[in-house]
Coordinates of C-alpha atoms in Angstrom, one line a residue:
Chain A
M1220 CA -3.0 -26.9 -8.0
R1221 CA -0.7 -27.9 -10.8
L1222 CA -3.7 -29.4 -12.6
R1223 CA -5.0 -26.1 -14.0
G1224 CA -2.2 -25.5 -16.3
S1225 CA -1.5 -29.1 -17.0
L1226 CA -5.0 -30.0 -18.0
T1227 CA -5.0 -27.4 -20.8
I1228 CA -1.7 -28.5 -22.1
A1229 CA -2.6 -32.3 -21.9
A1230 CA -5.8 -31.6 -23.9
L1231 CA -3.9 -30.0 -26.8
P1232 CA -2.5 -33.1 -28.3
L1233 CA -5.9 -34.7 -28.0
L1234 CA -7.3 -31.8 -29.9
L1235 CA -4.7 -32.1 -32.6
A1236 CA -5.3 -35.9 -32.8
A1237 CA -9.0 -35.2 -33.2
A1238 CA -8.4 -32.9 -36.0
A1239 CA -5.9 -35.3 -37.7
C1240 CA -8.3 -38.3 -37.3
A1241 CA -11.5 -36.5 -38.7
P1242 CA -11.6 -38.4 -42.0
E1243 CA -12.6 -36.9 -45.1
S1244 CA -15.9 -38.4 -46.2
D1245 CA -14.7 -41.9 -47.4
G1246 CA -14.2 -42.3 -51.2
G1247 CA -14.9 -46.1 -50.5
P1248 CA -17.1 -48.4 -52.3
T1249 CA -20.5 -47.1 -51.2
T1250 CA -21.7 -44.1 -53.0
A1251 CA -24.2 -43.5 -50.2
S1252 CA -21.9 -43.0 -47.2
D1253 CA -24.6 -40.6 -46.1
P1254 CA -26.0 -42.3 -42.8
A1255 CA -29.4 -41.0 -43.7
A1256 CA -29.4 -42.9 -47.0
S1257 CA -32.6 -44.6 -47.3
D1258 CA -33.0 -48.4 -47.4
T1259 CA -32.7 -49.1 -51.2
A1260 CA -33.4 -52.8 -50.9
G1261 CA -36.6 -53.9 -52.5
S1262 CA -36.8 -51.4 -55.2
S1263 CA -35.8 -52.8 -58.5
A1264 CA -32.6 -51.4 -60.1
P1265 CA -32.2 -50.4 -63.6
A1266 CA -30.5 -53.2 -65.6
D1267 CA -27.4 -51.2 -66.4
Q1268 CA -26.7 -50.5 -62.8
C1269 CA -26.1 -54.2 -62.1
A1270 CA -23.6 -54.5 -65.0
K1271 CA -20.4 -56.0 -63.5
E1272 CA -18.4 -52.9 -64.4
S1273 CA -20.6 -50.5 -62.7
L1274 CA -21.1 -52.5 -59.4
P1275 CA -19.7 -50.7 -56.4
L1276 CA -17.0 -52.9 -54.9
V1277 CA -14.8 -52.4 -51.8
S1278 CA -11.6 -53.9 -53.6
E1279 CA -10.2 -53.4 -57.1
H1280 CA -12.5 -54.4 -59.9
P1281 CA -13.0 -57.3 -60.9
M1282 CA -12.8 -58.8 -57.4
L1283 CA -15.9 -59.4 -55.3
T1284 CA -15.1 -59.6 -51.6
I1285 CA -17.1 -61.9 -49.4
G1286 CA -16.9 -62.1 -45.7
T1287 CA -17.5 -64.9 -43.2
D1288 CA -16.5 -65.9 -39.6
S1289 CA -13.7 -68.2 -38.9
P1290 CA -13.8 -71.1 -38.2
A1291 CA -16.5 -71.7 -41.0
Y1292 CA -18.6 -74.6 -39.6
E1293 CA -20.3 -77.4 -41.7
P1294 CA -22.7 -77.8 -43.2
W1295 CA -22.4 -74.2 -44.2
F1296 CA -18.7 -74.5 -45.3
V1297 CA -16.5 -77.6 -45.6
D1298 CA -13.1 -78.0 -44.2
N1299 CA -13.2 -74.4 -42.8
D1300 CA -12.4 -73.3 -46.3
P1301 CA -15.1 -70.9 -47.9
T1302 CA -13.0 -70.9 -51.2
N1303 CA -13.8 -74.4 -52.2
G1304 CA -17.5 -73.9 -53.2
K1305 CA -18.4 -76.8 -50.8
G1306 CA -21.1 -76.4 -48.2
F1307 CA -24.4 -74.6 -48.4
E1308 CA -23.3 -71.0 -47.8
S1309 CA -20.0 -71.3 -50.0
A1310 CA -22.1 -72.7 -52.8
V1311 CA -24.8 -70.0 -52.6
A1312 CA -22.1 -67.3 -52.5
Y1313 CA -20.4 -68.5 -55.7
A1314 CA -23.9 -69.0 -57.3
V1315 CA -24.7 -65.3 -56.5
A1316 CA -21.2 -64.2 -57.7
E1317 CA -21.7 -66.1 -60.9
Q1318 CA -25.2 -64.4 -61.5
L1319 CA -23.4 -61.1 -61.0
G1320 CA -20.9 -62.0 -63.7
F1321 CA -18.0 -63.0 -61.4
S1322 CA -16.0 -66.1 -62.1
A1323 CA -14.9 -68.3 -59.1
D1324 CA -11.3 -66.8 -59.2
E1325 CA -12.7 -63.3 -59.1
V1326 CA -14.2 -64.0 -55.7
M1327 CA -12.1 -63.0 -52.6
W1328 CA -13.0 -64.3 -49.1
V1329 CA -12.2 -62.3 -45.9
K1330 CA -12.4 -63.5 -42.2
V1331 CA -15.0 -61.3 -40.5
P1332 CA -15.8 -62.2 -36.9
F1333 CA -19.6 -62.1 -36.4
N1334 CA -19.4 -59.2 -33.8
N1335 CA -17.2 -57.1 -36.2
S1336 CA -19.6 -57.6 -39.0
Y1337 CA -22.1 -54.9 -37.9
A1338 CA -19.5 -52.2 -36.7
P1339 CA -20.4 -48.8 -38.1
G1340 CA -18.3 -47.3 -40.9
P1341 CA -17.0 -48.7 -44.2
K1342 CA -16.9 -52.5 -44.5
K1343 CA -14.1 -54.5 -45.7
F1344 CA -16.4 -56.9 -47.6
D1345 CA -19.1 -56.5 -50.2
F1346 CA -21.3 -58.8 -48.3
D1347 CA -21.1 -61.1 -45.4
I1348 CA -22.7 -64.6 -45.4
N1349 CA -22.6 -66.1 -41.9
Q1350 CA -26.0 -67.7 -41.1
I1351 CA -27.2 -64.2 -40.0
S1352 CA -30.9 -64.1 -39.2
I1353 CA -32.8 -61.0 -40.5
T1354 CA -34.5 -59.2 -37.8
P1355 CA -36.0 -55.7 -37.8
Q1356 CA -33.6 -54.3 -35.2
R1357 CA -30.6 -55.5 -37.2
A1358 CA -32.1 -54.1 -40.5
E1359 CA -31.9 -50.6 -39.0
V1360 CA -28.1 -50.9 -38.6
V1361 CA -27.1 -52.9 -41.7
D1362 CA -28.8 -53.9 -45.0
F1363 CA -29.8 -57.5 -45.7
S1364 CA -30.3 -59.2 -48.9
D1365 CA -33.6 -61.2 -49.3
G1366 CA -33.5 -64.4 -47.4
Y1367 CA -31.6 -67.4 -48.9
Y1368 CA -32.6 -69.9 -46.4
S1369 CA -35.5 -70.5 -44.1
A1370 CA -34.2 -71.7 -40.6
A1371 CA -35.9 -73.6 -37.9
Q1372 CA -34.6 -74.0 -34.3
A1373 CA -33.5 -77.5 -33.2
V1374 CA -32.7 -79.0 -29.7
I1375 CA -29.8 -81.4 -29.2
T1376 CA -29.6 -83.7 -26.2
L1377 CA -27.4 -86.7 -25.2
K1378 CA -29.1 -90.0 -25.6
K1379 CA -27.7 -91.3 -22.4
D1380 CA -29.6 -88.7 -20.5
G1381 CA -32.7 -90.8 -20.9
A1382 CA -35.9 -88.7 -20.9
T1383 CA -36.1 -86.8 -24.2
P1384 CA -38.2 -83.5 -24.1
T1385 CA -41.4 -83.8 -26.1
S1386 CA -42.6 -80.2 -25.7
L1387 CA -41.2 -76.7 -25.3
A1388 CA -42.5 -77.0 -21.7
D1389 CA -40.3 -79.9 -21.0
L1390 CA -37.3 -77.9 -22.0
A1391 CA -38.0 -75.3 -19.4
G1392 CA -36.8 -77.6 -16.7
L1393 CA -33.5 -78.3 -18.3
K1394 CA -30.1 -76.5 -18.2
L1395 CA -30.0 -75.1 -21.8
G1396 CA -27.3 -73.5 -23.8
A1397 CA -26.9 -71.5 -27.1
Q1398 CA -24.5 -69.4 -29.0
T1399 CA -24.2 -65.7 -28.2
G1400 CA -26.1 -63.3 -30.5
T1401 CA -28.2 -66.0 -32.1
T1402 CA -31.9 -66.3 -32.6
S1403 CA -31.6 -69.7 -30.7
L1404 CA -30.5 -67.8 -27.6
T1405 CA -33.4 -65.5 -27.9
A1406 CA -35.8 -68.2 -28.4
I1407 CA -34.5 -69.8 -25.2
R1408 CA -35.0 -66.6 -23.2
D1409 CA -38.3 -65.4 -24.7
Q1410 CA -40.0 -68.5 -25.8
I1411 CA -38.9 -71.3 -23.5
Q1412 CA -38.1 -69.2 -20.5
P1413 CA -36.2 -72.0 -18.7
D1414 CA -36.0 -71.9 -14.8
S1415 CA -32.3 -71.5 -14.8
D1416 CA -30.4 -69.0 -16.9
P1417 CA -29.1 -70.4 -20.2
L1418 CA -25.4 -71.0 -20.7
V1419 CA -24.1 -68.7 -23.5
F1420 CA -21.3 -69.9 -25.7
Q1421 CA -18.9 -68.0 -27.8
N1422 CA -19.0 -70.5 -30.7
T1423 CA -20.4 -73.8 -31.7
N1424 CA -17.3 -75.5 -30.4
A1425 CA -17.7 -74.4 -26.9
A1426 CA -21.4 -75.4 -27.1
K1427 CA -20.3 -79.0 -28.0
Q1428 CA -17.7 -79.2 -25.2
A1429 CA -20.3 -78.0 -22.6
L1430 CA -22.8 -80.8 -23.6
L1431 CA -20.1 -83.4 -23.5
N1432 CA -18.8 -82.0 -20.1
G1433 CA -22.3 -82.2 -18.7
Q1434 CA -22.5 -78.4 -18.2
V1435 CA -25.8 -78.3 -20.0
D1436 CA -28.5 -80.8 -20.7
A1437 CA -29.4 -79.5 -24.2
I1438 CA -28.2 -77.1 -26.8
V1439 CA -30.4 -75.0 -29.1
A1440 CA -29.0 -74.3 -32.6
D1441 CA -30.4 -73.8 -36.1
L1442 CA -31.7 -77.1 -37.7
P1443 CA -28.8 -77.8 -40.2
T1444 CA -26.1 -77.0 -37.6
A1445 CA -27.8 -79.1 -35.1
F1446 CA -28.3 -81.9 -37.7
Y1447 CA -24.6 -81.9 -38.4
I1448 CA -23.6 -81.8 -34.8
T1449 CA -25.7 -84.9 -34.0
A1450 CA -24.6 -86.7 -37.1
V1451 CA -21.0 -86.1 -37.0
E1452 CA -19.6 -84.1 -34.1
I1453 CA -21.0 -85.6 -31.0
P1454 CA -21.6 -89.3 -30.9
G1455 CA -24.4 -90.3 -28.8
S1456 CA -26.3 -87.1 -29.2
T1457 CA -29.8 -86.8 -30.6
L1458 CA -32.1 -84.2 -32.2
A1459 CA -34.9 -84.0 -29.6
G1460 CA -37.0 -81.8 -31.8
Q1461 CA -37.4 -78.7 -33.9
F1462 CA -39.5 -75.5 -33.4
Q1463 CA -39.9 -72.1 -35.0
F1464 CA -38.5 -69.0 -33.3
S1465 CA -41.3 -66.9 -32.1
G1466 CA -43.6 -68.9 -34.4
E1467 CA -42.4 -67.1 -37.5
Q1468 CA -40.4 -68.3 -40.4
E1469 CA -36.8 -67.2 -39.8
Q1470 CA -34.7 -66.1 -42.7
F1471 CA -30.9 -66.0 -43.2
G1472 CA -29.7 -62.9 -45.2
M1473 CA -26.5 -61.7 -46.5
L1474 CA -25.2 -58.6 -44.6
F1475 CA -24.2 -55.3 -46.4
E1476 CA -23.1 -51.9 -45.3
K1477 CA -26.1 -49.7 -44.7
G1478 CA -27.1 -48.1 -47.9
N1479 CA -24.9 -50.2 -50.1
P1480 CA -26.6 -50.2 -53.6
L1481 CA -25.1 -53.6 -54.3
V1482 CA -28.1 -55.1 -52.3
T1483 CA -30.6 -54.7 -55.2
C1484 CA -28.3 -56.4 -57.6
V1485 CA -27.8 -59.4 -55.2
D1486 CA -31.5 -59.6 -54.5
E1487 CA -32.1 -59.9 -58.3
A1488 CA -29.4 -62.6 -58.5
L1489 CA -31.1 -64.4 -55.6
A1490 CA -34.5 -64.1 -57.3
A1491 CA -33.0 -65.7 -60.4
L1492 CA -31.5 -68.5 -58.5
K1493 CA -34.7 -69.1 -56.7
S1494 CA -36.8 -69.2 -59.9
D1495 CA -34.6 -71.4 -61.8
G1496 CA -34.3 -73.9 -58.9
T1497 CA -30.6 -73.5 -58.5
L1498 CA -31.0 -72.4 -54.8
A1499 CA -33.3 -75.4 -54.1
G1500 CA -30.7 -77.7 -55.6
I1501 CA -27.9 -76.3 -53.5
E1502 CA -30.1 -76.7 -50.4
Q1503 CA -30.8 -80.3 -51.4
Q1504 CA -27.3 -81.0 -51.9
W1505 CA -25.9 -79.6 -48.7
L1506 CA -28.5 -79.4 -46.1
S1507 CA -29.8 -82.8 -45.3
D1508 CA -33.5 -83.6 -45.4
T1509 CA -34.8 -82.8 -41.9
V1510 CA -38.5 -83.6 -42.1
D1511 CA -38.3 -86.5 -39.7
V1512 CA -37.4 -84.3 -36.8
P1513 CA -40.5 -84.0 -34.5
V1514 CA -41.9 -80.6 -34.0
L1515 CA -42.0 -79.4 -30.4
E1516 CA -45.0 -77.3 -29.6
Chain B
M221 CA -6.9 -7.3 28.3
S222 CA -8.1 -5.0 25.6
A223 CA -8.5 -6.5 22.2
V224 CA -5.6 -5.9 20.0
D225 CA -6.4 -3.8 17.0
R226 CA -6.2 -6.2 14.2
T227 CA -7.5 -4.0 11.1
P228 CA -4.9 -4.5 8.4
S229 CA -3.2 -1.4 7.1
E230 CA -4.1 0.2 3.8
R231 CA -1.1 -1.3 2.2
E232 CA -1.9 -4.8 3.4
R233 CA -5.4 -4.4 2.1
E234 CA -4.0 -3.3 -1.4
R235 CA -1.6 -6.4 -1.4
A236 CA -4.5 -8.7 -0.6
R237 CA -6.6 -7.0 -3.5
V238 CA -3.9 -7.6 -5.9
R239 CA -3.4 -11.2 -4.8
R240 CA -7.1 -11.8 -5.2
S241 CA -7.3 -10.3 -8.6
I242 CA -4.3 -12.4 -9.8
R243 CA -6.0 -15.6 -8.4
R244 CA -9.3 -14.7 -10.0
R245 CA -7.7 -14.0 -13.3
G246 CA -5.8 -17.4 -13.1
V247 CA -9.1 -19.3 -12.4
L248 CA -10.9 -17.5 -15.3
L249 CA -8.1 -18.2 -17.7
A250 CA -7.9 -21.9 -16.8
T251 CA -11.7 -22.2 -17.0
A252 CA -11.6 -20.5 -20.4
A253 CA -8.9 -22.6 -21.7
T254 CA -10.6 -25.9 -20.6
V255 CA -14.0 -24.9 -21.9
V256 CA -12.4 -23.9 -25.3
V257 CA -10.4 -27.1 -25.6
L258 CA -13.2 -29.4 -24.6
G259 CA -15.7 -27.5 -26.7
L260 CA -13.3 -28.0 -29.8
L261 CA -13.0 -31.7 -29.1
V262 CA -16.7 -32.0 -28.8
V263 CA -17.2 -30.0 -32.0
G264 CA -14.5 -32.1 -33.8
L265 CA -16.1 -35.3 -32.7
T266 CA -19.7 -34.5 -33.5
S267 CA -18.9 -32.9 -36.9
S268 CA -17.0 -36.0 -38.1
P269 CA -18.7 -37.6 -41.0
G270 CA -19.6 -40.8 -39.3
W271 CA -20.8 -39.2 -36.0
P272 CA -24.6 -39.9 -36.6
R273 CA -23.8 -43.5 -37.2
V274 CA -21.5 -43.7 -34.0
R275 CA -24.2 -42.0 -32.0
E276 CA -26.7 -44.6 -33.1
T277 CA -24.5 -47.5 -32.5
F278 CA -22.6 -46.4 -29.3
L279 CA -25.0 -44.0 -27.6
S280 CA -28.5 -45.3 -28.0
W281 CA -30.4 -44.7 -24.7
P282 CA -33.1 -47.3 -25.4
D283 CA -30.4 -49.9 -26.0
A284 CA -28.5 -48.8 -22.8
K285 CA -31.8 -49.2 -20.8
E286 CA -32.6 -52.6 -22.2
S287 CA -29.3 -54.0 -21.8
F288 CA -28.8 -52.6 -18.3
P289 CA -30.4 -55.4 -16.1
D290 CA -28.3 -58.2 -17.8
I291 CA -25.1 -56.2 -17.5
A292 CA -25.8 -55.3 -13.8
K293 CA -26.4 -59.0 -13.1
G294 CA -23.3 -59.9 -15.0
F295 CA -21.3 -57.2 -13.1
W296 CA -22.3 -58.7 -9.8
L297 CA -20.6 -61.8 -11.0
N298 CA -17.4 -59.8 -11.9
V299 CA -17.4 -58.4 -8.3
K300 CA -17.9 -62.0 -6.8
M301 CA -15.1 -63.4 -9.0
F302 CA -12.6 -60.8 -7.9
L303 CA -13.6 -60.8 -4.2
A304 CA -13.1 -64.4 -4.2
A305 CA -9.8 -64.3 -6.1
E306 CA -8.1 -61.4 -4.3
P307 CA -7.5 -63.1 -0.8
L308 CA -6.4 -66.2 -2.5
I309 CA -4.0 -64.3 -4.7
L310 CA -2.5 -62.6 -1.6
L311 CA -1.9 -65.9 0.1
L312 CA -0.5 -67.5 -2.9
G313 CA 1.6 -64.6 -3.8
G314 CA 2.9 -64.2 -0.2
A315 CA 3.8 -67.8 0.0
V316 CA 5.7 -67.9 -3.3
A317 CA 7.6 -64.7 -2.4
I318 CA 8.6 -65.9 1.0
V319 CA 9.6 -69.3 -0.5
R320 CA 11.8 -67.4 -3.1
S321 CA 13.3 -65.4 -0.3
T322 CA 14.6 -68.4 1.8
V323 CA 18.2 -69.2 1.6
S324 CA 18.4 -72.8 3.1
P325 CA 20.0 -75.3 0.8
L326 CA 17.4 -77.9 1.8
L327 CA 14.6 -75.9 0.4
T328 CA 16.2 -75.7 -3.1
P329 CA 13.6 -78.0 -4.8
I330 CA 10.6 -76.0 -3.6
R331 CA 12.5 -72.6 -4.5
L332 CA 13.0 -74.0 -8.0
L333 CA 9.2 -74.8 -8.1
A334 CA 8.4 -71.3 -7.2
V335 CA 10.7 -69.9 -9.8
V336 CA 9.2 -72.1 -12.5
Y337 CA 5.7 -71.1 -11.4
T338 CA 6.2 -67.4 -11.5
D339 CA 8.2 -67.5 -14.8
F340 CA 5.5 -69.6 -16.4
F341 CA 2.4 -67.9 -15.3
R342 CA 3.8 -64.3 -15.9
G343 CA 4.9 -65.4 -19.3
V344 CA 1.6 -66.9 -20.5
P345 CA -1.3 -64.6 -21.6
T346 CA -3.9 -64.6 -18.8
I347 CA -6.6 -65.2 -21.3
L348 CA -4.8 -68.4 -22.4
V349 CA -4.6 -69.7 -18.9
V350 CA -8.4 -69.0 -18.6
F351 CA -8.9 -71.0 -21.7
L352 CA -6.8 -74.0 -20.7
F353 CA -8.6 -74.1 -17.3
A354 CA -12.1 -73.7 -18.6
F355 CA -12.0 -76.2 -21.5
G356 CA -9.2 -78.5 -20.2
I357 CA -10.2 -79.3 -16.6
P358 CA -13.9 -80.3 -17.2
A359 CA -12.7 -82.6 -20.1
L360 CA -10.5 -84.6 -17.6
G361 CA -13.8 -85.8 -16.0
L362 CA -12.3 -85.9 -12.5
Q363 CA -14.5 -86.6 -9.5
G364 CA -15.0 -83.7 -7.3
V365 CA -13.3 -81.1 -9.5
P366 CA -15.7 -78.2 -10.1
N367 CA -17.3 -78.0 -13.5
D368 CA -18.5 -74.4 -13.1
L369 CA -16.9 -72.1 -15.7
A370 CA -16.8 -69.1 -13.4
V371 CA -15.0 -71.2 -10.7
L372 CA -12.5 -72.5 -13.2
G373 CA -12.0 -69.1 -14.7
T374 CA -11.5 -67.5 -11.2
A375 CA -8.8 -70.3 -10.4
A376 CA -7.0 -69.3 -13.6
L377 CA -7.0 -65.7 -12.6
V378 CA -5.6 -66.6 -9.1
L379 CA -2.7 -68.6 -10.6
S380 CA -2.0 -65.9 -13.2
Y381 CA -2.1 -63.0 -10.8
G382 CA -0.5 -64.9 -7.9
A383 CA 2.7 -64.9 -10.0
Y384 CA 2.6 -61.0 -10.5
V385 CA 1.8 -60.4 -6.8
A386 CA 4.6 -62.8 -5.7
E387 CA 7.1 -60.6 -7.5
V388 CA 5.7 -57.6 -6.1
I389 CA 5.9 -58.9 -2.5
R390 CA 9.3 -60.3 -3.2
A391 CA 10.4 -56.8 -4.3
G392 CA 9.1 -55.4 -1.0
I393 CA 11.0 -58.1 0.9
D394 CA 14.2 -57.4 -0.9
S395 CA 13.8 -53.6 -0.3
V396 CA 14.3 -54.1 3.4
H397 CA 17.8 -53.3 4.3
P398 CA 20.0 -56.2 5.4
S399 CA 20.9 -54.3 8.5
Q400 CA 17.3 -55.0 9.7
V401 CA 17.9 -58.7 9.4
A402 CA 21.3 -58.3 11.1
S403 CA 19.7 -56.5 14.0
A404 CA 17.1 -59.0 14.3
E405 CA 19.6 -61.8 14.5
A406 CA 21.5 -59.9 17.0
L407 CA 18.5 -59.6 19.2
G408 CA 18.3 -63.4 19.0
L409 CA 15.5 -63.8 16.6
S410 CA 15.6 -67.0 14.2
R411 CA 15.5 -66.4 10.5
A412 CA 11.9 -67.2 10.3
Q413 CA 11.1 -64.9 13.2
A414 CA 13.2 -62.2 11.6
M415 CA 11.1 -62.7 8.3
R416 CA 7.8 -62.8 10.3
F417 CA 8.3 -59.8 12.7
V418 CA 10.8 -57.6 11.0
V419 CA 11.1 -58.0 7.2
L420 CA 7.6 -58.8 6.1
P421 CA 5.8 -55.9 8.0
Q422 CA 8.1 -53.3 6.5
G423 CA 8.3 -54.9 3.0
V424 CA 4.6 -55.4 2.5
R425 CA 3.9 -52.0 3.8
R426 CA 6.1 -50.6 1.1
V427 CA 4.4 -52.3 -1.8
V428 CA 0.7 -51.6 -0.9
P429 CA 0.3 -49.2 -3.8
P430 CA 1.6 -51.7 -6.5
L431 CA -0.6 -54.4 -4.8
I432 CA -3.6 -52.1 -5.0
N433 CA -2.6 -51.5 -8.7
D434 CA -2.7 -55.2 -9.4
F435 CA -6.1 -55.3 -7.5
V436 CA -7.6 -52.8 -9.9
S437 CA -6.0 -54.8 -12.8
L438 CA -7.6 -58.0 -11.5
Q439 CA -11.0 -56.3 -11.3
K440 CA -10.8 -55.4 -15.0
D441 CA -9.4 -58.9 -16.0
T442 CA -12.4 -60.7 -14.5
A443 CA -13.9 -59.7 -17.9
L444 CA -11.4 -62.2 -19.5
V445 CA -13.5 -65.0 -18.0
G446 CA -16.4 -63.9 -20.3
A447 CA -14.3 -65.3 -23.3
V448 CA -15.1 -68.9 -22.2
G449 CA -18.9 -68.3 -21.8
V450 CA -19.2 -67.1 -18.3
F451 CA -22.0 -64.5 -18.5
E452 CA -20.2 -61.6 -16.8
S453 CA -20.9 -58.0 -17.7
L454 CA -18.7 -57.8 -20.8
F455 CA -20.2 -60.9 -22.3
A456 CA -23.6 -59.8 -21.5
A457 CA -22.9 -56.6 -23.3
Q458 CA -21.4 -58.4 -26.2
D459 CA -24.3 -60.8 -26.3
Y460 CA -26.8 -58.0 -26.5
G461 CA -24.8 -56.3 -29.1
N462 CA -24.5 -59.4 -31.3
F463 CA -28.3 -59.9 -31.4
N464 CA -29.3 -56.2 -31.8
F465 CA -26.2 -55.0 -33.8
N466 CA -25.5 -52.3 -31.2
Y467 CA -22.4 -51.4 -29.2
T468 CA -24.0 -49.2 -26.6
P469 CA -23.9 -52.0 -23.9
Y470 CA -20.1 -51.8 -24.1
L471 CA -20.2 -48.3 -22.8
V472 CA -22.7 -49.4 -20.0
T473 CA -20.2 -52.0 -19.0
A474 CA -17.3 -49.6 -19.1
A475 CA -19.3 -47.3 -16.9
F476 CA -19.7 -50.1 -14.3
F477 CA -16.1 -50.9 -14.2
V478 CA -15.1 -47.2 -13.9
A479 CA -17.5 -46.7 -11.1
L480 CA -15.7 -49.3 -9.3
T481 CA -12.1 -48.6 -10.1
I482 CA -12.0 -44.9 -9.7
P483 CA -12.9 -45.0 -5.9
I484 CA -10.2 -47.5 -5.4
A485 CA -7.6 -45.4 -7.2
R486 CA -8.5 -42.3 -5.0
F487 CA -8.3 -44.7 -1.9
T488 CA -4.8 -45.7 -3.0
D489 CA -3.7 -42.0 -3.5
W490 CA -5.0 -41.3 0.0
M491 CA -3.3 -44.3 1.6
G492 CA 0.0 -43.5 -0.1
R493 CA -0.2 -39.9 1.2
R494 CA -1.0 -41.1 4.7
M495 CA 2.0 -43.4 4.8
M496 CA 4.2 -40.8 3.5
E497 CA 3.1 -38.4 6.3
R498 CA 3.6 -41.0 8.9
E499 CA 7.0 -41.9 7.7
R500 CA 8.3 -38.3 7.2
G501 CA 6.1 -36.6 9.8
S502 CA 5.4 -33.9 7.2
R503 CA 2.7 -32.9 4.7

């Protein structure tokens, strides 16, 4: 039984490592690294708290760090380059930054894969803007800004497949696909409840390929993405229709570390952009008018 | 036949007492040390500043329960994939190893092919092979070629692992002493017969532990196929996490894999021990 002595000895380095790794409470950006910090979103902040100099930032002042996934798809970003201010989310991000008092060259973008964005612990971004739907479960783990876009779900099919679905019930008989972690996928599972399990994609690109390869009959995605895919990405595809996920208006929000006091300031900036019509203008510019898409019941 | 008096002497009893107490003290010390060390580890972990957050995101019982059915369903796919892949890998690896062990000049082109195959597929990351297969082959639009991502992913695993297993089996073949082949030839066996009846049985038996090692590794690597959208257990966990912002399902998946691989590891140990006993006739 050599195990007895060796187990103890083997555990010692682990113990030392644990002692070495236990970090001091991080002196990072968020003043509230206390996990029990209450959700500050919604309460109005005193004006001086949102002065540019007093904003809690993850990097050196005066840089505002914004995260998004890579590749950054149209129509949210253009040319996979968030820094050019083109595309809906890039434009919104720069407009918010400007409201907070940051010039365009004081904004820094970092690549944050979607499934890293909600990792516990300090974040490497001040906020993440990545078509993230606000849901109650998610809001327990991270903080969201107010919604900056109301999304609808849309169904993409290939024209040559003939019969276009005209209702959600029609969709249940098809092989459907959607991207992982999206409300589109949850809509398929909970709302449409198709006969065969949906195909789940890692990203929009894989979804496109699967539709072209005939591995799925239809893709569900948010309306602007779907609109862009049918208009530009897949020749011969069509928007079969749109519907609301679980019948409610779905909102995209910016994602913050839980308890980050910056949320209130960003919310104020968004409110200002909404009331002076800037946000509506950006939406008009980048997200095509999609009223003519039939609504599936 | 009167029963022999077997009561131990006073001195023998004293010896046994001392031995027992020494053993008892050893067990107590080992237990105490282990408890102290593990206790300190647990304390260190749970008193770290981020522990409550980690407990919420990694050890949430409701999330584990909710994600379990999908992960279990996905894991069944993992199991199916490696059960389908393993026999094919053994066949492919064996064939490549035998080809590489031939010496006839006529077989040079096919030997060259085997060398190129092992070099290429051992050199390219497995996940890359999976990507190339899953995205490339359906795009060709060939008739009769499967379009199913799980099938394509499994084919990629077979080719990738076939190269590793070929090298393992070749090492086994090379480890058989040349005198064995010479003896076989002296008995009148042809080269092919010598390979079939003398070299392979000994060579393969020697590399059973590394083969099982590759087999365990293959089980884990079936999770790579999730990267192309096959809904196996890891992708099921990731998908749940991406929607609910919780990492607990990852641990559920890890538990599934561990529950499968640990018995196989014990089985390998047992088999290795048995082989040693058979060869050396000792324990």
